mmCIF file of C-alpha atoms in Angstrom:
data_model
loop_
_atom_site.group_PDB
_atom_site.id
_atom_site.type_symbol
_atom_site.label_atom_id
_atom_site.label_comp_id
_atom_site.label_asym_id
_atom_site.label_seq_id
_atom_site.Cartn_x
_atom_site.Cartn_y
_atom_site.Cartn_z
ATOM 1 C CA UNK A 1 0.000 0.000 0.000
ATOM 2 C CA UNK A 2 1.380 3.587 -0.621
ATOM 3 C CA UNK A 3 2.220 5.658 2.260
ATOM 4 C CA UNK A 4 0.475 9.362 3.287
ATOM 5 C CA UNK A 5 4.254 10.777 2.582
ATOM 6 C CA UNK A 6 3.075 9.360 -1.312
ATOM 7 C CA UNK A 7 0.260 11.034 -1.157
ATOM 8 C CA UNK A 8 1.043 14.032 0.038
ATOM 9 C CA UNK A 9 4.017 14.698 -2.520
ATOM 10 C CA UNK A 10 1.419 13.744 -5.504
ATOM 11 C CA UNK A 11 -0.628 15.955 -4.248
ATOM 12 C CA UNK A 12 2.199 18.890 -4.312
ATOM 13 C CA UNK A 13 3.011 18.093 -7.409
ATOM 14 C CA UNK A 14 -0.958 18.101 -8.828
ATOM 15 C CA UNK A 15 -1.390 21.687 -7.144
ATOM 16 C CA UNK A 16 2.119 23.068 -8.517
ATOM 17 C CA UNK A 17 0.924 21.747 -12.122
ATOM 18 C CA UNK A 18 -2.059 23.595 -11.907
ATOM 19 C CA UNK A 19 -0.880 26.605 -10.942
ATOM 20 C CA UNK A 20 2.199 26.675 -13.763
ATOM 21 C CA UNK A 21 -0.204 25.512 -16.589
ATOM 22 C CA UNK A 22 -3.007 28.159 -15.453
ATOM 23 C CA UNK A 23 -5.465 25.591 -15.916
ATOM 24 C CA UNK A 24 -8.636 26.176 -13.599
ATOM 25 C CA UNK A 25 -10.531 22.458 -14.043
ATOM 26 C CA UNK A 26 -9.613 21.148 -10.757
ATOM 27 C CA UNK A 27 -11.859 17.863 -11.117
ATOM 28 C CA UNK A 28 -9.954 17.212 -14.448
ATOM 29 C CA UNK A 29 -6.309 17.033 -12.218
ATOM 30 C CA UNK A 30 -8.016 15.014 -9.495
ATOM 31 C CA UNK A 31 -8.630 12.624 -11.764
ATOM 32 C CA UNK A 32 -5.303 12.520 -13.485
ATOM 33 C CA UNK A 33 -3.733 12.856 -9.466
ATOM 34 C CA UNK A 34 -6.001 9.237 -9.011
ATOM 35 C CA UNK A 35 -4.594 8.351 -11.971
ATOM 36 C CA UNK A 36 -0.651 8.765 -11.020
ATOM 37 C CA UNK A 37 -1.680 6.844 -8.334
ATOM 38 C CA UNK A 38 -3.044 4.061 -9.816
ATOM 39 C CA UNK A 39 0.000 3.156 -11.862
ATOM 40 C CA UNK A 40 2.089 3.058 -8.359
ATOM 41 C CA UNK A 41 0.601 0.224 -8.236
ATOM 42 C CA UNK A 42 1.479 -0.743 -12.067
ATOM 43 C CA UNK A 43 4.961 0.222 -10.826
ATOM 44 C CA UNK A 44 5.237 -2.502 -8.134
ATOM 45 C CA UNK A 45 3.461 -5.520 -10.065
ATOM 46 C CA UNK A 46 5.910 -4.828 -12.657
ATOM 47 C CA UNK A 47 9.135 -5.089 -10.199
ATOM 48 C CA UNK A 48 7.876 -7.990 -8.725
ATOM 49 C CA UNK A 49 7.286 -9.536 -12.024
ATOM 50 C CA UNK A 50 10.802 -8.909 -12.815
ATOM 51 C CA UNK A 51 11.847 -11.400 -10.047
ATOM 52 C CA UNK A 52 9.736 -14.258 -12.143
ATOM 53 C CA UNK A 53 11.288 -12.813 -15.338
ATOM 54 C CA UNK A 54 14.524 -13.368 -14.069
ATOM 55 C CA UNK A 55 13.623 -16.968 -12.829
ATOM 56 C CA UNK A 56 12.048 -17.818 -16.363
ATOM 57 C CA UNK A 57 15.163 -16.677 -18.029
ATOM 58 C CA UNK A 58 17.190 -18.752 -15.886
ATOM 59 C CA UNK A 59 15.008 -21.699 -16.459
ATOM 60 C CA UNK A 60 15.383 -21.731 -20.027
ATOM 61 C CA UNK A 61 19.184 -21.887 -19.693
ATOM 62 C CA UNK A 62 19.132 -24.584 -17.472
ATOM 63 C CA UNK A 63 16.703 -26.933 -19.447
ATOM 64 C CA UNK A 64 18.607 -25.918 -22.497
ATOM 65 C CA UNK A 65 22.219 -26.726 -21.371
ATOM 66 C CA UNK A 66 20.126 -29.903 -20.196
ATOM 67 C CA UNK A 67 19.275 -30.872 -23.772
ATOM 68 C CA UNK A 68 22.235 -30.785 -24.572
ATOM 69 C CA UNK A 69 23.749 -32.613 -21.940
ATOM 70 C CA UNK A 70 26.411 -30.170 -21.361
ATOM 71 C CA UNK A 71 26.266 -30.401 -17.418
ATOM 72 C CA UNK A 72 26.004 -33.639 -14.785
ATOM 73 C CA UNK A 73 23.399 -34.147 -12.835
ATOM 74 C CA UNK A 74 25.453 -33.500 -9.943
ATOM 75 C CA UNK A 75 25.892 -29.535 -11.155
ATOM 76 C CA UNK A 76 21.928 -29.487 -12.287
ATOM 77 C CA UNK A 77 21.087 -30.235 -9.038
ATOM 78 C CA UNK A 78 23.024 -26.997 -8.005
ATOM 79 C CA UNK A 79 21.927 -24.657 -10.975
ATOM 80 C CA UNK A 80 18.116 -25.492 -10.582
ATOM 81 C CA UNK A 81 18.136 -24.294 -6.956
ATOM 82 C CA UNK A 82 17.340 -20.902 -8.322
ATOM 83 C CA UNK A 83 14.456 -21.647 -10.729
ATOM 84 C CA UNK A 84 13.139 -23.410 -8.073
ATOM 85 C CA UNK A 85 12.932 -20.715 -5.229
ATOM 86 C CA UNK A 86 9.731 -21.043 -3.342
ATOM 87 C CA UNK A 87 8.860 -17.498 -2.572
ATOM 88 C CA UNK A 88 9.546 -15.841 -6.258
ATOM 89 C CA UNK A 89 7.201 -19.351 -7.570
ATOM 90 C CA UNK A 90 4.902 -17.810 -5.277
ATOM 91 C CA UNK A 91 4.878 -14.067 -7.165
ATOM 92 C CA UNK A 92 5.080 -15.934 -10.541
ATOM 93 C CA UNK A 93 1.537 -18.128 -9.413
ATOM 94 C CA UNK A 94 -0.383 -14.817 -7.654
ATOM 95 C CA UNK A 95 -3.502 -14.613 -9.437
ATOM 96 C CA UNK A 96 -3.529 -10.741 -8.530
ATOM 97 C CA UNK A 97 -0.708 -10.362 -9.904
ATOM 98 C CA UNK A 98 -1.228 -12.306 -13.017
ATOM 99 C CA UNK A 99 -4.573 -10.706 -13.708
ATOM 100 C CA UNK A 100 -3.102 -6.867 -12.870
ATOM 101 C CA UNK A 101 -0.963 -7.562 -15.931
ATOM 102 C CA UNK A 102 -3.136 -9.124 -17.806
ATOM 103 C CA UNK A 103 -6.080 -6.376 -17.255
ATOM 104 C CA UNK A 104 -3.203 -3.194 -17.278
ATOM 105 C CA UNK A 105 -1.504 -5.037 -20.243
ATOM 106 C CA UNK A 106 2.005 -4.655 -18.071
ATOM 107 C CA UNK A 107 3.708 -6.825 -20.736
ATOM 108 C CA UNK A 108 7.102 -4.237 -20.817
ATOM 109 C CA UNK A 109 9.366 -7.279 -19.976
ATOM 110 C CA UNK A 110 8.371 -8.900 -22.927
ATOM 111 C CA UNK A 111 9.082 -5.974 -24.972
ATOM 112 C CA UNK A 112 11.677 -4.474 -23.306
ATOM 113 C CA UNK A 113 13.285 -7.611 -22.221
ATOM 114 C CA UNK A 114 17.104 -6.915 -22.509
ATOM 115 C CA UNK A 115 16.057 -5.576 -18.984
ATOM 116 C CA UNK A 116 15.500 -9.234 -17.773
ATOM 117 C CA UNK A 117 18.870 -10.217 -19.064
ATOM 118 C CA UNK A 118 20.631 -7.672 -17.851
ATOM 119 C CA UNK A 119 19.293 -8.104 -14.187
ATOM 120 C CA UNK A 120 20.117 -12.353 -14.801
ATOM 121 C CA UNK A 121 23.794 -11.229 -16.009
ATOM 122 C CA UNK A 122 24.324 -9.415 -12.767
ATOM 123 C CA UNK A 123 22.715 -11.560 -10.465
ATOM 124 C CA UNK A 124 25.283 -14.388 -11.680
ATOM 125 C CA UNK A 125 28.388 -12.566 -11.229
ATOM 126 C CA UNK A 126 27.203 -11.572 -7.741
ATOM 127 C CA UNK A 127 28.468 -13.378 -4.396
ATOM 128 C CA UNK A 128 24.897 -13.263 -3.452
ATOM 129 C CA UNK A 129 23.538 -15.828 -6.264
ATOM 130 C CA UNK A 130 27.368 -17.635 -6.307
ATOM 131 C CA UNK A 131 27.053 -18.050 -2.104
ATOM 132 C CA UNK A 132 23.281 -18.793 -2.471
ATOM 133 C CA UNK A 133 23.747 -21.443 -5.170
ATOM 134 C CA UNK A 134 27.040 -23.064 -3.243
ATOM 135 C CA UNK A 135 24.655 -23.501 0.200
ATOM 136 C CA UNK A 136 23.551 -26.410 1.391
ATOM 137 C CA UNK A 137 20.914 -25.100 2.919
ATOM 138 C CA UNK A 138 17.153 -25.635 0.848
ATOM 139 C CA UNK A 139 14.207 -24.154 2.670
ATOM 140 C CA UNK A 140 11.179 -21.832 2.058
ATOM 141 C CA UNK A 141 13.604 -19.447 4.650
ATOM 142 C CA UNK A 142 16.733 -19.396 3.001
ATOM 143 C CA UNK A 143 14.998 -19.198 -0.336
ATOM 144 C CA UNK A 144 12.895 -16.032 1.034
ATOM 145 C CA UNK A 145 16.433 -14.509 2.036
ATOM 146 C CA UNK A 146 17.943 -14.826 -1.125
ATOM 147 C CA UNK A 147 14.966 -13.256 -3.129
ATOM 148 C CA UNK A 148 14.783 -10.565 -0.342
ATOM 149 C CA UNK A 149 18.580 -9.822 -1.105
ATOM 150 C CA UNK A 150 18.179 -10.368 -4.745
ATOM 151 C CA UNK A 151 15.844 -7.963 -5.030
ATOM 152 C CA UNK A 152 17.357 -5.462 -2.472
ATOM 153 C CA UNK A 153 20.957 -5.306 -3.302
ATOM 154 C CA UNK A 154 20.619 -6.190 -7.727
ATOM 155 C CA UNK A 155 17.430 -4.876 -8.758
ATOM 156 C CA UNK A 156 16.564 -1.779 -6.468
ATOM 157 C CA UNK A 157 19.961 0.239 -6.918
ATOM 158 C CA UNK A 158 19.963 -0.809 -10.922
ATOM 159 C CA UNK A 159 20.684 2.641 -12.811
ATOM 160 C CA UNK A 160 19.447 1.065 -16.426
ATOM 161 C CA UNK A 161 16.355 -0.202 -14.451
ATOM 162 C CA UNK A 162 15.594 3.399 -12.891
ATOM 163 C CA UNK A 163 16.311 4.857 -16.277
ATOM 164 C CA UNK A 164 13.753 2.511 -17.894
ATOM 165 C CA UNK A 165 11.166 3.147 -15.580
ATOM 166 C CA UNK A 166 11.326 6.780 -15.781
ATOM 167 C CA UNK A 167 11.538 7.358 -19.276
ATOM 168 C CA UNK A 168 8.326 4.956 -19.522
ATOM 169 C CA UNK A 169 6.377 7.386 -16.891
ATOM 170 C CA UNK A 170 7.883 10.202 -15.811
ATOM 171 C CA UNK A 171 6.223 9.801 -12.078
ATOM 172 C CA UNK A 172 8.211 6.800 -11.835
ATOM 173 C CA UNK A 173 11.207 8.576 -10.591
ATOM 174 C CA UNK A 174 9.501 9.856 -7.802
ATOM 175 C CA UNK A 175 7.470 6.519 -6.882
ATOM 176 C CA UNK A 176 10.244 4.226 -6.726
ATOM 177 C CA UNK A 177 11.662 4.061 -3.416
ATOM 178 C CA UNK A 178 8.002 4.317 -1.925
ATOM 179 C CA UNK A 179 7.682 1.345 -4.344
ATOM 180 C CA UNK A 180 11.091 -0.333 -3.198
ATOM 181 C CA UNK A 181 10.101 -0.222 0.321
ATOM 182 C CA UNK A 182 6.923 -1.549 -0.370
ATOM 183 C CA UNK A 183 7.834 -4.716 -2.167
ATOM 184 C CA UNK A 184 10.348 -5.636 0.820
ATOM 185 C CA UNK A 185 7.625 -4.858 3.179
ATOM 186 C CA UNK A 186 5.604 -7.652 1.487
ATOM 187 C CA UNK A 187 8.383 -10.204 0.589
ATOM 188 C CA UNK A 188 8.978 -10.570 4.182
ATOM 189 C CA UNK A 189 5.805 -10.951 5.281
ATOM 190 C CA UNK A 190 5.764 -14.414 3.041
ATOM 191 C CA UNK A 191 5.623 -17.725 4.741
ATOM 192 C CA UNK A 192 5.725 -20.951 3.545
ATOM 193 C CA UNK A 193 2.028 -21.247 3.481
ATOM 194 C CA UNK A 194 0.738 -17.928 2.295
ATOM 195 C CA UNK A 195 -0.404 -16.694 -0.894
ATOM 196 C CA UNK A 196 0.888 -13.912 -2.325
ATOM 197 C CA UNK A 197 -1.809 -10.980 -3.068
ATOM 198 C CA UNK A 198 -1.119 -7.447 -4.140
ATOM 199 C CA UNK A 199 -2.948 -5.919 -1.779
ATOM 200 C CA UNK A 200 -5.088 -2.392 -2.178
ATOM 201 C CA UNK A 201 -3.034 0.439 -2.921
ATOM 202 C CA UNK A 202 -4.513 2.559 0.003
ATOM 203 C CA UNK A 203 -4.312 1.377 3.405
ATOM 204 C CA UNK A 204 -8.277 2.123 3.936
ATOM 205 C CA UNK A 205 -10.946 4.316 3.302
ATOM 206 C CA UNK A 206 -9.065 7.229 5.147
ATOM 207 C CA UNK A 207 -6.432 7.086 2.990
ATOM 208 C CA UNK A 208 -8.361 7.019 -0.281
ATOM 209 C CA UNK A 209 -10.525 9.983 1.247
ATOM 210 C CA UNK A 210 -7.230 11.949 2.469
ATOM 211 C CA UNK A 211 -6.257 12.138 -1.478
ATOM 212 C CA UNK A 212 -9.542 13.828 -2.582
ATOM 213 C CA UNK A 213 -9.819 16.061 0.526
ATOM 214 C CA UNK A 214 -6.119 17.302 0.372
ATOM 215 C CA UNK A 215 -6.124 18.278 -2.686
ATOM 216 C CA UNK A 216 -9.863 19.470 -3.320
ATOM 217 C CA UNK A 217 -9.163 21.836 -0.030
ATOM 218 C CA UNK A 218 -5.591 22.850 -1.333
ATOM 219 C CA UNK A 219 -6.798 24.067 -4.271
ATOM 220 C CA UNK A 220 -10.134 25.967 -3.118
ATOM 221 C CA UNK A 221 -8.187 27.027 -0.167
ATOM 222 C CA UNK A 222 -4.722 28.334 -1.529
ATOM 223 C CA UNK A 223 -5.246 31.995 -1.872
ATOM 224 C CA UNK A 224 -7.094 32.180 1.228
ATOM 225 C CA UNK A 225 -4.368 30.547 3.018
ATOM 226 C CA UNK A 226 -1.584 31.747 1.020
ATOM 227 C CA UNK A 227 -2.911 35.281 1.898
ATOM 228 C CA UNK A 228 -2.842 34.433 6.339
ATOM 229 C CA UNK A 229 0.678 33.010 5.393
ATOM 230 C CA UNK A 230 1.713 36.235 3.930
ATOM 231 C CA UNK A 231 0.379 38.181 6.770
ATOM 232 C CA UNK A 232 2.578 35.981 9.289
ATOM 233 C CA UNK A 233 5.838 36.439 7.161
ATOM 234 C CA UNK A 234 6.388 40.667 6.856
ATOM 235 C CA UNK A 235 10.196 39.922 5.740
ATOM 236 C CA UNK A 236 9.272 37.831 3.001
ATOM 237 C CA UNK A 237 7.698 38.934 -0.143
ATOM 238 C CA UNK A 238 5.341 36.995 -1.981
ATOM 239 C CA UNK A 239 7.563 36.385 -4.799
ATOM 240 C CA UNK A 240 10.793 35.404 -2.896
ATOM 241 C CA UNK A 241 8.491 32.661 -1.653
ATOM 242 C CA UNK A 242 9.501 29.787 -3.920
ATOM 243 C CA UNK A 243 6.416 27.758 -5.218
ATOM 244 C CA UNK A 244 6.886 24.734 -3.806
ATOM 245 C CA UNK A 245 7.489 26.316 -0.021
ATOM 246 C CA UNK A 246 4.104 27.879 -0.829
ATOM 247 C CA UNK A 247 1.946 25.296 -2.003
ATOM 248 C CA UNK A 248 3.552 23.010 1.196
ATOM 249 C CA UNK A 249 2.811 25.489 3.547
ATOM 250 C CA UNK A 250 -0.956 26.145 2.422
ATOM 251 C CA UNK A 251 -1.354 22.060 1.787
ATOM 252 C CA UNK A 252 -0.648 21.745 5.521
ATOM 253 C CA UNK A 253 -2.518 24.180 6.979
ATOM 254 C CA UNK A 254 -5.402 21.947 5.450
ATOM 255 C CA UNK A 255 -4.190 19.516 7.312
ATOM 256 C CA UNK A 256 -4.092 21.378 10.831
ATOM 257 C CA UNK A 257 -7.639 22.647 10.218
ATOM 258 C CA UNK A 258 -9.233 19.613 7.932
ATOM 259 C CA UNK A 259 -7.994 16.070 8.966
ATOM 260 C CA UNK A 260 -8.665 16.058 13.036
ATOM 261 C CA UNK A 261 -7.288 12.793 13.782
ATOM 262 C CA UNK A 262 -3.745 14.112 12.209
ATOM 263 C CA UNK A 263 -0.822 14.929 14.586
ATOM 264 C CA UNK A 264 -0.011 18.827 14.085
ATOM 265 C CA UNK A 265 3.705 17.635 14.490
ATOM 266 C CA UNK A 266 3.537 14.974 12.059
ATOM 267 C CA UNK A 267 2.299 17.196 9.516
ATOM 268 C CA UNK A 268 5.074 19.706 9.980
ATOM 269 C CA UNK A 269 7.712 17.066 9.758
ATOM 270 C CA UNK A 270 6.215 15.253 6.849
ATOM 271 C CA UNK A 271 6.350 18.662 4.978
ATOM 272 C CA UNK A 272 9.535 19.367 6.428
ATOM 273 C CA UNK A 273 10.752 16.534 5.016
ATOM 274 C CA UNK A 274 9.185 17.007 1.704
ATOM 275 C CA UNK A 275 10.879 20.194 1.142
ATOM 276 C CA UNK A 276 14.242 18.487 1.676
ATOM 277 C CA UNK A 277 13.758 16.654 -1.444
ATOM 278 C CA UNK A 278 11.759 18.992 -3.497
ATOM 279 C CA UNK A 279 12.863 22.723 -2.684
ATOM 280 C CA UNK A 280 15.215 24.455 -1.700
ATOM 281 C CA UNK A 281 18.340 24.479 1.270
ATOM 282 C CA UNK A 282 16.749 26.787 2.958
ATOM 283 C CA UNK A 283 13.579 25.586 2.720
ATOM 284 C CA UNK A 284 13.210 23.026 5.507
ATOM 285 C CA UNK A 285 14.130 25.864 7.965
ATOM 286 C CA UNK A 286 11.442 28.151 6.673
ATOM 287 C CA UNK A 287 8.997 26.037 6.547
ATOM 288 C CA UNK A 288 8.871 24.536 9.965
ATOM 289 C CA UNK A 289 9.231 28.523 10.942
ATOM 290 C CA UNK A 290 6.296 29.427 9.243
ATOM 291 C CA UNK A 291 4.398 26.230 10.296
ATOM 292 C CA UNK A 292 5.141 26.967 14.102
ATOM 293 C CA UNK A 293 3.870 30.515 14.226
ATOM 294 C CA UNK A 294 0.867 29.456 11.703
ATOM 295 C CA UNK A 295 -0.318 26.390 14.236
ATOM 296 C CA UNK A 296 0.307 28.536 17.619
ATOM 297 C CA UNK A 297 -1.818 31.008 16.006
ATOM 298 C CA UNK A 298 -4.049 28.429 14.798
ATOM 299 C CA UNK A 299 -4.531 27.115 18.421
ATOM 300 C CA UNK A 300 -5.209 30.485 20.234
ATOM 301 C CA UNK A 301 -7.796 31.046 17.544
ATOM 302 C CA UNK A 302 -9.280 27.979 18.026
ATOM 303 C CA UNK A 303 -9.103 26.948 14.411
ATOM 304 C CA UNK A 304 -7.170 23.397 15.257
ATOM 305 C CA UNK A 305 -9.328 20.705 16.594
ATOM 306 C CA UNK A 306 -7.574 17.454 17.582
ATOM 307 C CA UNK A 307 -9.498 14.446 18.138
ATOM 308 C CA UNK A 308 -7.800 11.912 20.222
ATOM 309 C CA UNK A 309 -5.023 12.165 23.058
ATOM 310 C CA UNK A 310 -1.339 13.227 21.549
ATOM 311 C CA UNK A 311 -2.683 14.468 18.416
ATOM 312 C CA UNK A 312 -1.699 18.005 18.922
#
């Protein structure tokens, strides 16, 4: 499922399109925001299928080296222990999986499938595949370790795999390491006698409702908002604001005012965090500033209501 800190930064970037395109039909970027979403989830079927890729590949060679009888039995017994890991046979017989592609027609690999061979060439010349394939050791365990690793230290940090992915959606970029953590999230939640679903991209209702709310309020809210931020920062003109700072800074004062069961403090330090990647140096600093003097004032005015203990 895709995290709130997801969320959030699709929804900064669905505001800061609107605003740089001048384009006023809010309900049309909603639905393209839902959209970008949607494809997250595109994005981790498709890294998971890679893992079965690789395994097919591998497969092949074995049962053609087979054939032609160019290895013992002794060293087939070794070079099958990959195509026969039990968790990535668990991805590559998901029904969810299966019918995501199928329905999304996510057949890249097959097109694009020097990919597949270029993750297989790596993954041999790795101590990870030559240590795994050595071991005596055959369990569901040690086979959910290696695919863990595989996927963790060959396919996550792959440059031509990142390049791929963005230059097939440009969103990508940005999704990846949400997507990353994900998928190693799920892989070690495996055991021996699960079955391996997707899952539903949001977490629950709440989540799928935050989306619409954030960024329905955001917009109709901005100039109001934007306007009490200006009001709070004399020393800083409106245009020495950069946009980014500005559309973080009005996105969570929605949050203080609109989602009651959200922390104040985790709001400012999941924008605060945002900036880091997204703005500039200085932003961070500014931000949480701003933030501070916006929810004190906030409080006093009764204009924050907290449901729950801690939540302030």
């Amino acid at each position: 499922m895709i995290s709130r800190r997801l969320i959030r930064i699709k929804v900064m970037q669905s505001v800061y399109a609107m605003i740089k395109s001048h384009n006023e039909d809010f309900i049309k970027q909603e639905r393209f925001l839902k959209h970008s979403l949607l494809k997250v989830l595109d994005l981790y079927v498709l890294n998971l299928q890679l893992l079965v890729e690789v395994q097919k590949l591998a497969s092949k060679k074995v049962s053609y080296y087979n054939n032609k009888n160019l290895i013992t039995k002794e060293s087939l017994k070794v070079n099958t222990k990959f195509v026969e890991n039990r968790l990535i046979k668990k991805i590559a017989d998901s029904i969810s999986i299966k019918n995501r592609m199928i329905s999304n027609k996510l057949n890249n690999w097959e097109e694009s499938n020097k990919y597949v061979r270029v993750i297989f060439d790596e993954l041999q010349k790795s101590e990870l595949y030559i240590n795994y394939m050595s071991s005596d050791s055959d369990s569901f365990s040690s086979d959910k370790e290696f695919a863990i690793s595989f996927f963790k230290e060959i396919i996550a940090p792959n440059e031509h795999l990142t390049a791929y992915f963005e230059d097939t959606l440009i969103s990508w970029f940005d999704d990846i390491p949400y997507v990353n953590t994900w998928i190693l999230k799920a892989l070690n939640k495996q055991t021996i006698d699960s079955i391996f679903t997707i899952g539903s991209l949001y977490k629950d209702e709440d989540d799928e409702e935050f989306v619409s709310v954030l960024f329905r309020k955001s917009i109709l809210k901005r100039e109001e908002f934007k306007n009490y931020m200006q009001e709070r920062t004399p020393n800083w003109a409106s245009e020495r604001v950069a946009d980014v700072d500005s559309i973080l800074i009005t996105t969570a004062m929605v949050e203080f005012i609109y989602f009651p069961s959200i922390p104040t403090r985790v709001t400012i330090n999941e924008y605060i965090e945002i900036s880091k990647d997204y703005s500039t140096d200085k932003s961070s600093v500014f931000i949480n500033g701003v933030l501070d003097k916006i929810y004190k004032d906030f409080t006093k005015n009764k204009k924050i209501v907290k449901i729950g203990r801690g939540l302030v």
